[in-house]
């Protein structure tokens, strides 16, 4: 099994280790700041039936059909069986209108972070993973599909304490022996759901194909707690906490 994702958490572990060495009295301040990205364990996935009416859905389908092929990113074709388009202007504009609604569902004030369109093909699959807190909240909207394709979630988990614990927790989900409660939901076109991908393992098993041309077009709108756009990026931690050693952590400058 390949280890997948949770890059942010690994940098968080490295940062905690570094701070414990070079500025131990600052550790609780750092952990407190990062707790903005943890999720209340009482949170339950919110299913929004009929988020879009037929006309709005048709408009989105037309927007998608008009996206030039060369704007589509191919780098996830192999691993996920999908084409993706990040931050398409029409979807970014749509996301801006959703802030109050998503804040209400999330139970905290949020702001938009990024979004992407995901056009899954008959090879569609999404292995169990946790998202970076840039996607603390994901509003997942189904635009079109050949058949309902369930997404599975764990309950809200406390973040593992270190990398070993993280990997063990992930393996348990992959091997269907997780102590966390796992729940599956299937969207219909126009329906959406809000989950907290930074604190819920989530995955989609291979798309049901049945020899037909299977597909699933989904929009993912990611939101972060209001006011956290800077601190969510590990590359900003050295500056924001005035601990220059944090810049020496490998790959800290890459977007998480
Ligand atoms: Fe995810």
PDB file of C-alpha atoms and ligand atoms in Angstrom:
ATOM      1  CA  UNK A   1       0.000   0.000   0.000  1.00  0.00           C
ATOM      2  CA  UNK A   2       1.246   3.456  -0.806  1.00  0.00           C
ATOM      3  CA  UNK A   3       1.124   6.141   1.784  1.00  0.00           C
ATOM      4  CA  UNK A   4      -1.015   8.946   0.475  1.00  0.00           C
ATOM      5  CA  UNK A   5      -1.518  12.578   1.422  1.00  0.00           C
ATOM      6  CA  UNK A   6      -1.650  14.101   4.929  1.00  0.00           C
ATOM      7  CA  UNK A   7       1.417  16.134   3.962  1.00  0.00           C
ATOM      8  CA  UNK A   8       0.259  19.011   6.131  1.00  0.00           C
ATOM      9  CA  UNK A   9       0.017  16.832   9.231  1.00  0.00           C
ATOM     10  CA  UNK A  10       3.533  15.546   8.663  1.00  0.00           C
ATOM     11  CA  UNK A  11       4.818  19.134   8.531  1.00  0.00           C
ATOM     12  CA  UNK A  12       2.818  19.925  11.651  1.00  0.00           C
ATOM     13  CA  UNK A  13       4.532  17.034  13.463  1.00  0.00           C
ATOM     14  CA  UNK A  14       7.938  18.231  12.218  1.00  0.00           C
ATOM     15  CA  UNK A  15       7.184  21.793  13.309  1.00  0.00           C
ATOM     16  CA  UNK A  16       6.149  20.672  16.789  1.00  0.00           C
ATOM     17  CA  UNK A  17       9.366  18.680  17.091  1.00  0.00           C
ATOM     18  CA  UNK A  18      11.422  21.672  15.951  1.00  0.00           C
ATOM     19  CA  UNK A  19       9.686  24.103  18.315  1.00  0.00           C
ATOM     20  CA  UNK A  20      10.135  21.681  21.213  1.00  0.00           C
ATOM     21  CA  UNK A  21      13.884  21.838  20.511  1.00  0.00           C
ATOM     22  CA  UNK A  22      14.467  25.504  19.752  1.00  0.00           C
ATOM     23  CA  UNK A  23      11.650  27.360  21.516  1.00  0.00           C
ATOM     24  CA  UNK A  24       9.882  24.960  23.886  1.00  0.00           C
ATOM     25  CA  UNK A  25       7.989  27.698  25.706  1.00  0.00           C
ATOM     26  CA  UNK A  26       6.245  28.563  22.436  1.00  0.00           C
ATOM     27  CA  UNK A  27       4.889  25.093  21.762  1.00  0.00           C
ATOM     28  CA  UNK A  28       1.523  25.576  23.403  1.00  0.00           C
ATOM     29  CA  UNK A  29       0.994  28.837  21.501  1.00  0.00           C
ATOM     30  CA  UNK A  30       1.683  27.036  18.215  1.00  0.00           C
ATOM     31  CA  UNK A  31      -0.607  24.148  19.065  1.00  0.00           C
ATOM     32  CA  UNK A  32      -3.326  26.518  20.163  1.00  0.00           C
ATOM     33  CA  UNK A  33      -3.130  28.434  16.858  1.00  0.00           C
ATOM     34  CA  UNK A  34      -3.344  25.178  14.887  1.00  0.00           C
ATOM     35  CA  UNK A  35      -6.335  24.009  16.853  1.00  0.00           C
ATOM     36  CA  UNK A  36      -8.413  26.263  14.562  1.00  0.00           C
ATOM     37  CA  UNK A  37      -8.071  23.469  12.026  1.00  0.00           C
ATOM     38  CA  UNK A  38      -9.356  20.736  14.286  1.00  0.00           C
ATOM     39  CA  UNK A  39     -13.031  19.874  14.048  1.00  0.00           C
ATOM     40  CA  UNK A  40     -15.533  19.529  16.865  1.00  0.00           C
ATOM     41  CA  UNK A  41     -16.032  15.797  17.285  1.00  0.00           C
ATOM     42  CA  UNK A  42     -19.793  16.286  17.468  1.00  0.00           C
ATOM     43  CA  UNK A  43     -19.837  17.396  13.817  1.00  0.00           C
ATOM     44  CA  UNK A  44     -21.864  15.186  11.493  1.00  0.00           C
ATOM     45  CA  UNK A  45     -21.698  15.254   7.693  1.00  0.00           C
ATOM     46  CA  UNK A  46     -24.452  17.516   6.354  1.00  0.00           C
ATOM     47  CA  UNK A  47     -26.416  16.291   3.316  1.00  0.00           C
ATOM     48  CA  UNK A  48     -28.089  19.055   1.309  1.00  0.00           C
ATOM     49  CA  UNK A  49     -30.769  17.653  -0.938  1.00  0.00           C
ATOM     50  CA  UNK A  50     -31.592  19.776  -4.000  1.00  0.00           C
ATOM     51  CA  UNK A  51     -28.891  22.389  -3.404  1.00  0.00           C
ATOM     52  CA  UNK A  52     -29.225  23.294  -7.083  1.00  0.00           C
ATOM     53  CA  UNK A  53     -32.472  23.393  -9.018  1.00  0.00           C
ATOM     54  CA  UNK A  54     -32.711  22.050 -12.576  1.00  0.00           C
ATOM     55  CA  UNK A  55     -31.924  25.416 -14.166  1.00  0.00           C
ATOM     56  CA  UNK A  56     -28.834  26.057 -12.008  1.00  0.00           C
ATOM     57  CA  UNK A  57     -27.650  22.534 -12.667  1.00  0.00           C
ATOM     58  CA  UNK A  58     -28.064  23.011 -16.410  1.00  0.00           C
ATOM     59  CA  UNK A  59     -26.074  26.266 -16.256  1.00  0.00           C
ATOM     60  CA  UNK A  60     -23.211  24.468 -14.508  1.00  0.00           C
ATOM     61  CA  UNK A  61     -23.233  21.645 -17.033  1.00  0.00           C
ATOM     62  CA  UNK A  62     -23.000  24.232 -19.814  1.00  0.00           C
ATOM     63  CA  UNK A  63     -20.131  25.975 -18.028  1.00  0.00           C
ATOM     64  CA  UNK A  64     -18.299  22.660 -17.791  1.00  0.00           C
ATOM     65  CA  UNK A  65     -18.946  21.809 -21.443  1.00  0.00           C
ATOM     66  CA  UNK A  66     -17.425  25.166 -22.436  1.00  0.00           C
ATOM     67  CA  UNK A  67     -14.155  24.627 -20.512  1.00  0.00           C
ATOM     68  CA  UNK A  68     -11.407  24.093 -23.098  1.00  0.00           C
ATOM     69  CA  UNK A  69      -9.747  20.674 -22.933  1.00  0.00           C
ATOM     70  CA  UNK A  70      -6.332  22.256 -22.544  1.00  0.00           C
ATOM     71  CA  UNK A  71      -7.472  23.899 -19.294  1.00  0.00           C
ATOM     72  CA  UNK A  72      -7.941  20.454 -17.772  1.00  0.00           C
ATOM     73  CA  UNK A  73      -5.218  19.062 -15.540  1.00  0.00           C
ATOM     74  CA  UNK A  74      -4.180  15.516 -16.379  1.00  0.00           C
ATOM     75  CA  UNK A  75      -1.900  14.761 -13.434  1.00  0.00           C
ATOM     76  CA  UNK A  76      -4.546  12.846 -11.482  1.00  0.00           C
ATOM     77  CA  UNK A  77      -5.726  10.718 -14.395  1.00  0.00           C
ATOM     78  CA  UNK A  78      -3.538   7.794 -13.403  1.00  0.00           C
ATOM     79  CA  UNK A  79      -4.142   7.715  -9.659  1.00  0.00           C
ATOM     80  CA  UNK A  80      -7.758   8.904  -9.424  1.00  0.00           C
ATOM     81  CA  UNK A  81      -9.070   8.424 -12.979  1.00  0.00           C
ATOM     82  CA  UNK A  82     -10.097  12.046 -13.160  1.00  0.00           C
ATOM     83  CA  UNK A  83      -9.531  15.286 -15.025  1.00  0.00           C
ATOM     84  CA  UNK A  84      -9.521  18.349 -12.836  1.00  0.00           C
ATOM     85  CA  UNK A  85      -9.842  22.095 -13.214  1.00  0.00           C
ATOM     86  CA  UNK A  86      -8.834  24.331 -10.319  1.00  0.00           C
ATOM     87  CA  UNK A  87     -10.478  27.644  -9.485  1.00  0.00           C
ATOM     88  CA  UNK A  88     -12.399  28.107 -12.728  1.00  0.00           C
ATOM     89  CA  UNK A  89     -13.672  31.730 -12.497  1.00  0.00           C
ATOM     90  CA  UNK A  90     -17.375  30.834 -12.693  1.00  0.00           C
ATOM     91  CA  UNK A  91     -16.977  28.351  -9.824  1.00  0.00           C
ATOM     92  CA  UNK A  92     -14.883  30.738  -7.742  1.00  0.00           C
ATOM     93  CA  UNK A  93     -17.659  33.337  -8.133  1.00  0.00           C
ATOM     94  CA  UNK A  94     -20.219  30.728  -7.120  1.00  0.00           C
ATOM     95  CA  UNK A  95     -18.145  29.762  -4.068  1.00  0.00           C
ATOM     96  CA  UNK A  96     -18.113  33.369  -2.858  1.00  0.00           C
ATOM     97  CA  UNK A  97     -21.912  33.316  -2.663  1.00  0.00           C
ATOM     98  CA  UNK A  98     -21.908  30.186  -0.499  1.00  0.00           C
ATOM     99  CA  UNK A  99     -19.995  31.518   2.525  1.00  0.00           C
ATOM    100  CA  UNK A 100     -22.964  32.183   4.830  1.00  0.00           C
ATOM    101  CA  UNK A 101     -24.634  28.915   3.932  1.00  0.00           C
ATOM    102  CA  UNK A 102     -21.495  26.852   4.515  1.00  0.00           C
ATOM    103  CA  UNK A 103     -20.699  28.748   7.742  1.00  0.00           C
ATOM    104  CA  UNK A 104     -24.136  27.771   9.011  1.00  0.00           C
ATOM    105  CA  UNK A 105     -23.617  24.105   8.129  1.00  0.00           C
ATOM    106  CA  UNK A 106     -20.077  24.056   9.524  1.00  0.00           C
ATOM    107  CA  UNK A 107     -21.035  25.716  12.788  1.00  0.00           C
ATOM    108  CA  UNK A 108     -18.264  28.324  12.445  1.00  0.00           C
ATOM    109  CA  UNK A 109     -17.488  31.307  10.218  1.00  0.00           C
ATOM    110  CA  UNK A 110     -15.567  30.206   7.137  1.00  0.00           C
ATOM    111  CA  UNK A 111     -13.947  31.794   4.098  1.00  0.00           C
ATOM    112  CA  UNK A 112     -13.328  30.294   0.648  1.00  0.00           C
ATOM    113  CA  UNK A 113      -9.940  28.691   0.092  1.00  0.00           C
ATOM    114  CA  UNK A 114      -9.970  26.999  -3.321  1.00  0.00           C
ATOM    115  CA  UNK A 115     -12.193  24.844  -5.488  1.00  0.00           C
ATOM    116  CA  UNK A 116     -11.904  22.311  -8.236  1.00  0.00           C
ATOM    117  CA  UNK A 117     -14.019  20.491 -10.726  1.00  0.00           C
ATOM    118  CA  UNK A 118     -13.397  16.771 -10.834  1.00  0.00           C
ATOM    119  CA  UNK A 119     -14.466  14.787 -13.890  1.00  0.00           C
ATOM    120  CA  UNK A 120     -14.178  11.153 -12.886  1.00  0.00           C
ATOM    121  CA  UNK A 121     -14.054   8.561 -15.627  1.00  0.00           C
ATOM    122  CA  UNK A 122     -14.779   4.823 -15.523  1.00  0.00           C
ATOM    123  CA  UNK A 123     -11.444   4.410 -13.739  1.00  0.00           C
ATOM    124  CA  UNK A 124     -12.537   6.712 -10.928  1.00  0.00           C
ATOM    125  CA  UNK A 125     -11.373   5.874  -7.432  1.00  0.00           C
ATOM    126  CA  UNK A 126     -10.269   7.817  -4.370  1.00  0.00           C
ATOM    127  CA  UNK A 127      -8.212   6.068  -1.704  1.00  0.00           C
ATOM    128  CA  UNK A 128      -8.723   6.767   1.996  1.00  0.00           C
ATOM    129  CA  UNK A 129      -7.026   9.988   2.998  1.00  0.00           C
ATOM    130  CA  UNK A 130      -7.196  13.074   5.157  1.00  0.00           C
ATOM    131  CA  UNK A 131      -7.137  16.480   3.493  1.00  0.00           C
ATOM    132  CA  UNK A 132      -4.844  19.345   4.368  1.00  0.00           C
ATOM    133  CA  UNK A 133      -6.618  21.950   6.522  1.00  0.00           C
ATOM    134  CA  UNK A 134      -6.774  24.144   3.392  1.00  0.00           C
ATOM    135  CA  UNK A 135      -9.751  21.881   2.931  1.00  0.00           C
ATOM    136  CA  UNK A 136     -10.902  21.801   6.546  1.00  0.00           C
ATOM    137  CA  UNK A 137     -14.400  22.007   5.117  1.00  0.00           C
ATOM    138  CA  UNK A 138     -15.409  20.545   1.756  1.00  0.00           C
ATOM    139  CA  UNK A 139     -18.714  21.244   0.096  1.00  0.00           C
ATOM    140  CA  UNK A 140     -19.007  18.419  -2.439  1.00  0.00           C
ATOM    141  CA  UNK A 141     -21.607  19.032  -5.149  1.00  0.00           C
ATOM    142  CA  UNK A 142     -22.731  16.414  -7.662  1.00  0.00           C
ATOM    143  CA  UNK A 143     -23.264  17.848 -11.149  1.00  0.00           C
ATOM    144  CA  UNK A 144     -23.828  14.714 -13.194  1.00  0.00           C
ATOM    145  CA  UNK A 145     -23.146  10.982 -13.027  1.00  0.00           C
ATOM    146  CA  UNK A 146     -23.857   7.671 -14.681  1.00  0.00           C
ATOM    147  CA  UNK A 147     -24.898   6.128 -11.343  1.00  0.00           C
ATOM    148  CA  UNK A 148     -24.821   7.172  -7.682  1.00  0.00           C
ATOM    149  CA  UNK A 149     -21.267   6.710  -6.415  1.00  0.00           C
ATOM    150  CA  UNK A 150     -21.016   6.576  -2.621  1.00  0.00           C
ATOM    151  CA  UNK A 151     -18.423   8.470  -0.643  1.00  0.00           C
ATOM    152  CA  UNK A 152     -17.462   7.008   2.741  1.00  0.00           C
ATOM    153  CA  UNK A 153     -16.426   8.967   5.813  1.00  0.00           C
ATOM    154  CA  UNK A 154     -15.101   8.147   9.222  1.00  0.00           C
ATOM    155  CA  UNK A 155     -16.497  10.001  12.188  1.00  0.00           C
ATOM    156  CA  UNK A 156     -14.442  13.036  13.263  1.00  0.00           C
ATOM    157  CA  UNK A 157     -11.117  11.722  14.508  1.00  0.00           C
ATOM    158  CA  UNK A 158      -8.718  13.354  16.917  1.00  0.00           C
ATOM    159  CA  UNK A 159      -5.532  14.082  14.957  1.00  0.00           C
ATOM    160  CA  UNK A 160      -2.974  11.331  15.442  1.00  0.00           C
ATOM    161  CA  UNK A 161      -0.059  12.434  17.638  1.00  0.00           C
ATOM    162  CA  UNK A 162       2.723  11.470  15.273  1.00  0.00           C
ATOM    163  CA  UNK A 163       3.474   9.995  11.880  1.00  0.00           C
ATOM    164  CA  UNK A 164       3.438   6.372  13.058  1.00  0.00           C
ATOM    165  CA  UNK A 165       0.019   6.779  14.619  1.00  0.00           C
ATOM    166  CA  UNK A 166      -1.231   8.503  11.474  1.00  0.00           C
ATOM    167  CA  UNK A 167      -0.078   5.659   9.229  1.00  0.00           C
ATOM    168  CA  UNK A 168      -1.537   3.005  11.521  1.00  0.00           C
ATOM    169  CA  UNK A 169      -4.869   4.809  11.593  1.00  0.00           C
ATOM    170  CA  UNK A 170      -4.838   5.012   7.787  1.00  0.00           C
ATOM    171  CA  UNK A 171      -3.995   1.335   7.408  1.00  0.00           C
ATOM    172  CA  UNK A 172      -6.871   0.398   9.681  1.00  0.00           C
ATOM    173  CA  UNK A 173      -9.278   2.330   7.435  1.00  0.00           C
ATOM    174  CA  UNK A 174      -7.831   0.747   4.273  1.00  0.00           C
ATOM    175  CA  UNK A 175      -8.090  -2.717   5.767  1.00  0.00           C
ATOM    176  CA  UNK A 176     -11.652  -2.128   6.999  1.00  0.00           C
ATOM    177  CA  UNK A 177     -10.734  -2.623  10.648  1.00  0.00           C
ATOM    178  CA  UNK A 178     -10.902   0.986  11.759  1.00  0.00           C
ATOM    179  CA  UNK A 179     -12.275   1.695  15.221  1.00  0.00           C
ATOM    180  CA  UNK A 180     -13.843   4.848  13.769  1.00  0.00           C
ATOM    181  CA  UNK A 181     -17.426   4.681  12.658  1.00  0.00           C
ATOM    182  CA  UNK A 182     -17.595   4.646   8.831  1.00  0.00           C
ATOM    183  CA  UNK A 183     -20.621   5.937   6.991  1.00  0.00           C
ATOM    184  CA  UNK A 184     -21.387   6.107   3.249  1.00  0.00           C
ATOM    185  CA  UNK A 185     -23.570   8.539   1.352  1.00  0.00           C
ATOM    186  CA  UNK A 186     -24.437   8.747  -2.340  1.00  0.00           C
ATOM    187  CA  UNK A 187     -25.218  12.063  -3.986  1.00  0.00           C
ATOM    188  CA  UNK A 188     -27.791  12.689  -6.687  1.00  0.00           C
ATOM    189  CA  UNK A 189     -27.185  15.453  -9.261  1.00  0.00           C
ATOM    190  CA  UNK A 190     -27.951  18.816  -7.670  1.00  0.00           C
ATOM    191  CA  UNK A 191     -27.349  17.428  -4.164  1.00  0.00           C
ATOM    192  CA  UNK A 192     -24.345  18.337  -2.042  1.00  0.00           C
ATOM    193  CA  UNK A 193     -22.750  17.489   1.255  1.00  0.00           C
ATOM    194  CA  UNK A 194     -20.419  19.182   3.688  1.00  0.00           C
ATOM    195  CA  UNK A 195     -17.719  17.200   5.437  1.00  0.00           C
ATOM    196  CA  UNK A 196     -14.550  18.008   7.321  1.00  0.00           C
ATOM    197  CA  UNK A 197     -11.872  16.253   5.296  1.00  0.00           C
ATOM    198  CA  UNK A 198      -8.986  17.358   7.522  1.00  0.00           C
ATOM    199  CA  UNK A 199     -10.484  15.374  10.409  1.00  0.00           C
ATOM    200  CA  UNK A 200     -12.430  12.624   8.654  1.00  0.00           C
ATOM    201  CA  UNK A 201     -10.889   9.804   6.681  1.00  0.00           C
ATOM    202  CA  UNK A 202     -12.779   9.681   3.409  1.00  0.00           C
ATOM    203  CA  UNK A 203     -12.698   7.629   0.226  1.00  0.00           C
ATOM    204  CA  UNK A 204     -14.596   6.423  -2.787  1.00  0.00           C
ATOM    205  CA  UNK A 205     -14.292   2.798  -3.868  1.00  0.00           C
ATOM    206  CA  UNK A 206     -13.856   2.205  -7.632  1.00  0.00           C
ATOM    207  CA  UNK A 207     -16.750   3.701  -9.576  1.00  0.00           C
ATOM    208  CA  UNK A 208     -19.453   1.125 -10.430  1.00  0.00           C
ATOM    209  CA  UNK A 209     -18.831   0.454 -14.101  1.00  0.00           C
ATOM    210  CA  UNK A 210     -20.939  -2.575 -15.137  1.00  0.00           C
ATOM    211  CA  UNK A 211     -19.333  -2.481 -18.564  1.00  0.00           C
ATOM    212  CA  UNK A 212     -20.945   0.860 -19.333  1.00  0.00           C
ATOM    213  CA  UNK A 213     -19.319   4.242 -19.700  1.00  0.00           C
ATOM    214  CA  UNK A 214     -19.260   5.288 -16.069  1.00  0.00           C
ATOM    215  CA  UNK A 215     -18.575   8.859 -15.021  1.00  0.00           C
ATOM    216  CA  UNK A 216     -19.139  11.254 -12.156  1.00  0.00           C
ATOM    217  CA  UNK A 217     -18.782  15.044 -12.343  1.00  0.00           C
ATOM    218  CA  UNK A 218     -18.268  16.632  -8.954  1.00  0.00           C
ATOM    219  CA  UNK A 219     -17.429  20.110  -7.742  1.00  0.00           C
ATOM    220  CA  UNK A 220     -15.386  20.472  -4.582  1.00  0.00           C
ATOM    221  CA  UNK A 221     -15.507  23.811  -2.784  1.00  0.00           C
ATOM    222  CA  UNK A 222     -12.993  24.102   0.044  1.00  0.00           C
ATOM    223  CA  UNK A 223     -13.385  26.449   2.988  1.00  0.00           C
ATOM    224  CA  UNK A 224     -11.183  27.373   5.941  1.00  0.00           C
ATOM    225  CA  UNK A 225     -12.002  29.092   9.236  1.00  0.00           C
ATOM    226  CA  UNK A 226     -12.335  32.813   8.697  1.00  0.00           C
ATOM    227  CA  UNK A 227      -9.016  34.636   9.023  1.00  0.00           C
ATOM    228  CA  UNK A 228      -6.738  31.578   8.702  1.00  0.00           C
ATOM    229  CA  UNK A 229      -5.517  31.926   5.094  1.00  0.00           C
ATOM    230  CA  UNK A 230      -1.959  32.774   6.204  1.00  0.00           C
ATOM    231  CA  UNK A 231      -1.514  30.394   9.077  1.00  0.00           C
ATOM    232  CA  UNK A 232      -2.857  27.399   7.181  1.00  0.00           C
ATOM    233  CA  UNK A 233       0.299  27.399   5.017  1.00  0.00           C
ATOM    234  CA  UNK A 234       3.352  25.824   6.708  1.00  0.00           C
ATOM    235  CA  UNK A 235       5.661  28.075   4.650  1.00  0.00           C
ATOM    236  CA  UNK A 236       4.344  31.061   6.666  1.00  0.00           C
ATOM    237  CA  UNK A 237       4.933  29.560  10.104  1.00  0.00           C
ATOM    238  CA  UNK A 238       8.551  30.743  10.560  1.00  0.00           C
ATOM    239  CA  UNK A 239       7.483  34.339   9.892  1.00  0.00           C
ATOM    240  CA  UNK A 240       4.173  34.274  11.776  1.00  0.00           C
ATOM    241  CA  UNK A 241       5.654  32.682  14.898  1.00  0.00           C
ATOM    242  CA  UNK A 242       9.033  34.383  14.522  1.00  0.00           C
ATOM    243  CA  UNK A 243      10.848  31.056  14.759  1.00  0.00           C
ATOM    244  CA  UNK A 244      13.272  31.083  11.788  1.00  0.00           C
ATOM    245  CA  UNK A 245      14.284  27.439  12.335  1.00  0.00           C
ATOM    246  CA  UNK A 246      10.861  26.375  11.031  1.00  0.00           C
ATOM    247  CA  UNK A 247      12.042  27.367   7.562  1.00  0.00           C
ATOM    248  CA  UNK A 248      14.658  24.600   7.700  1.00  0.00           C
ATOM    249  CA  UNK A 249      12.034  21.820   7.784  1.00  0.00           C
ATOM    250  CA  UNK A 250      12.259  19.893   4.482  1.00  0.00           C
ATOM    251  CA  UNK A 251       9.593  20.943   1.956  1.00  0.00           C
ATOM    252  CA  UNK A 252       8.084  23.463   4.349  1.00  0.00           C
ATOM    253  CA  UNK A 253       7.922  25.980   1.510  1.00  0.00           C
ATOM    254  CA  UNK A 254       5.727  23.813  -0.695  1.00  0.00           C
ATOM    255  CA  UNK A 255       1.993  24.504  -0.654  1.00  0.00           C
ATOM    256  CA  UNK A 256       0.295  21.980   1.588  1.00  0.00           C
TER     257      UNK A 256
HETATM  258 FE1  LIG B   1     -10.148  14.687   0.178  1.00  0.00          FE
END
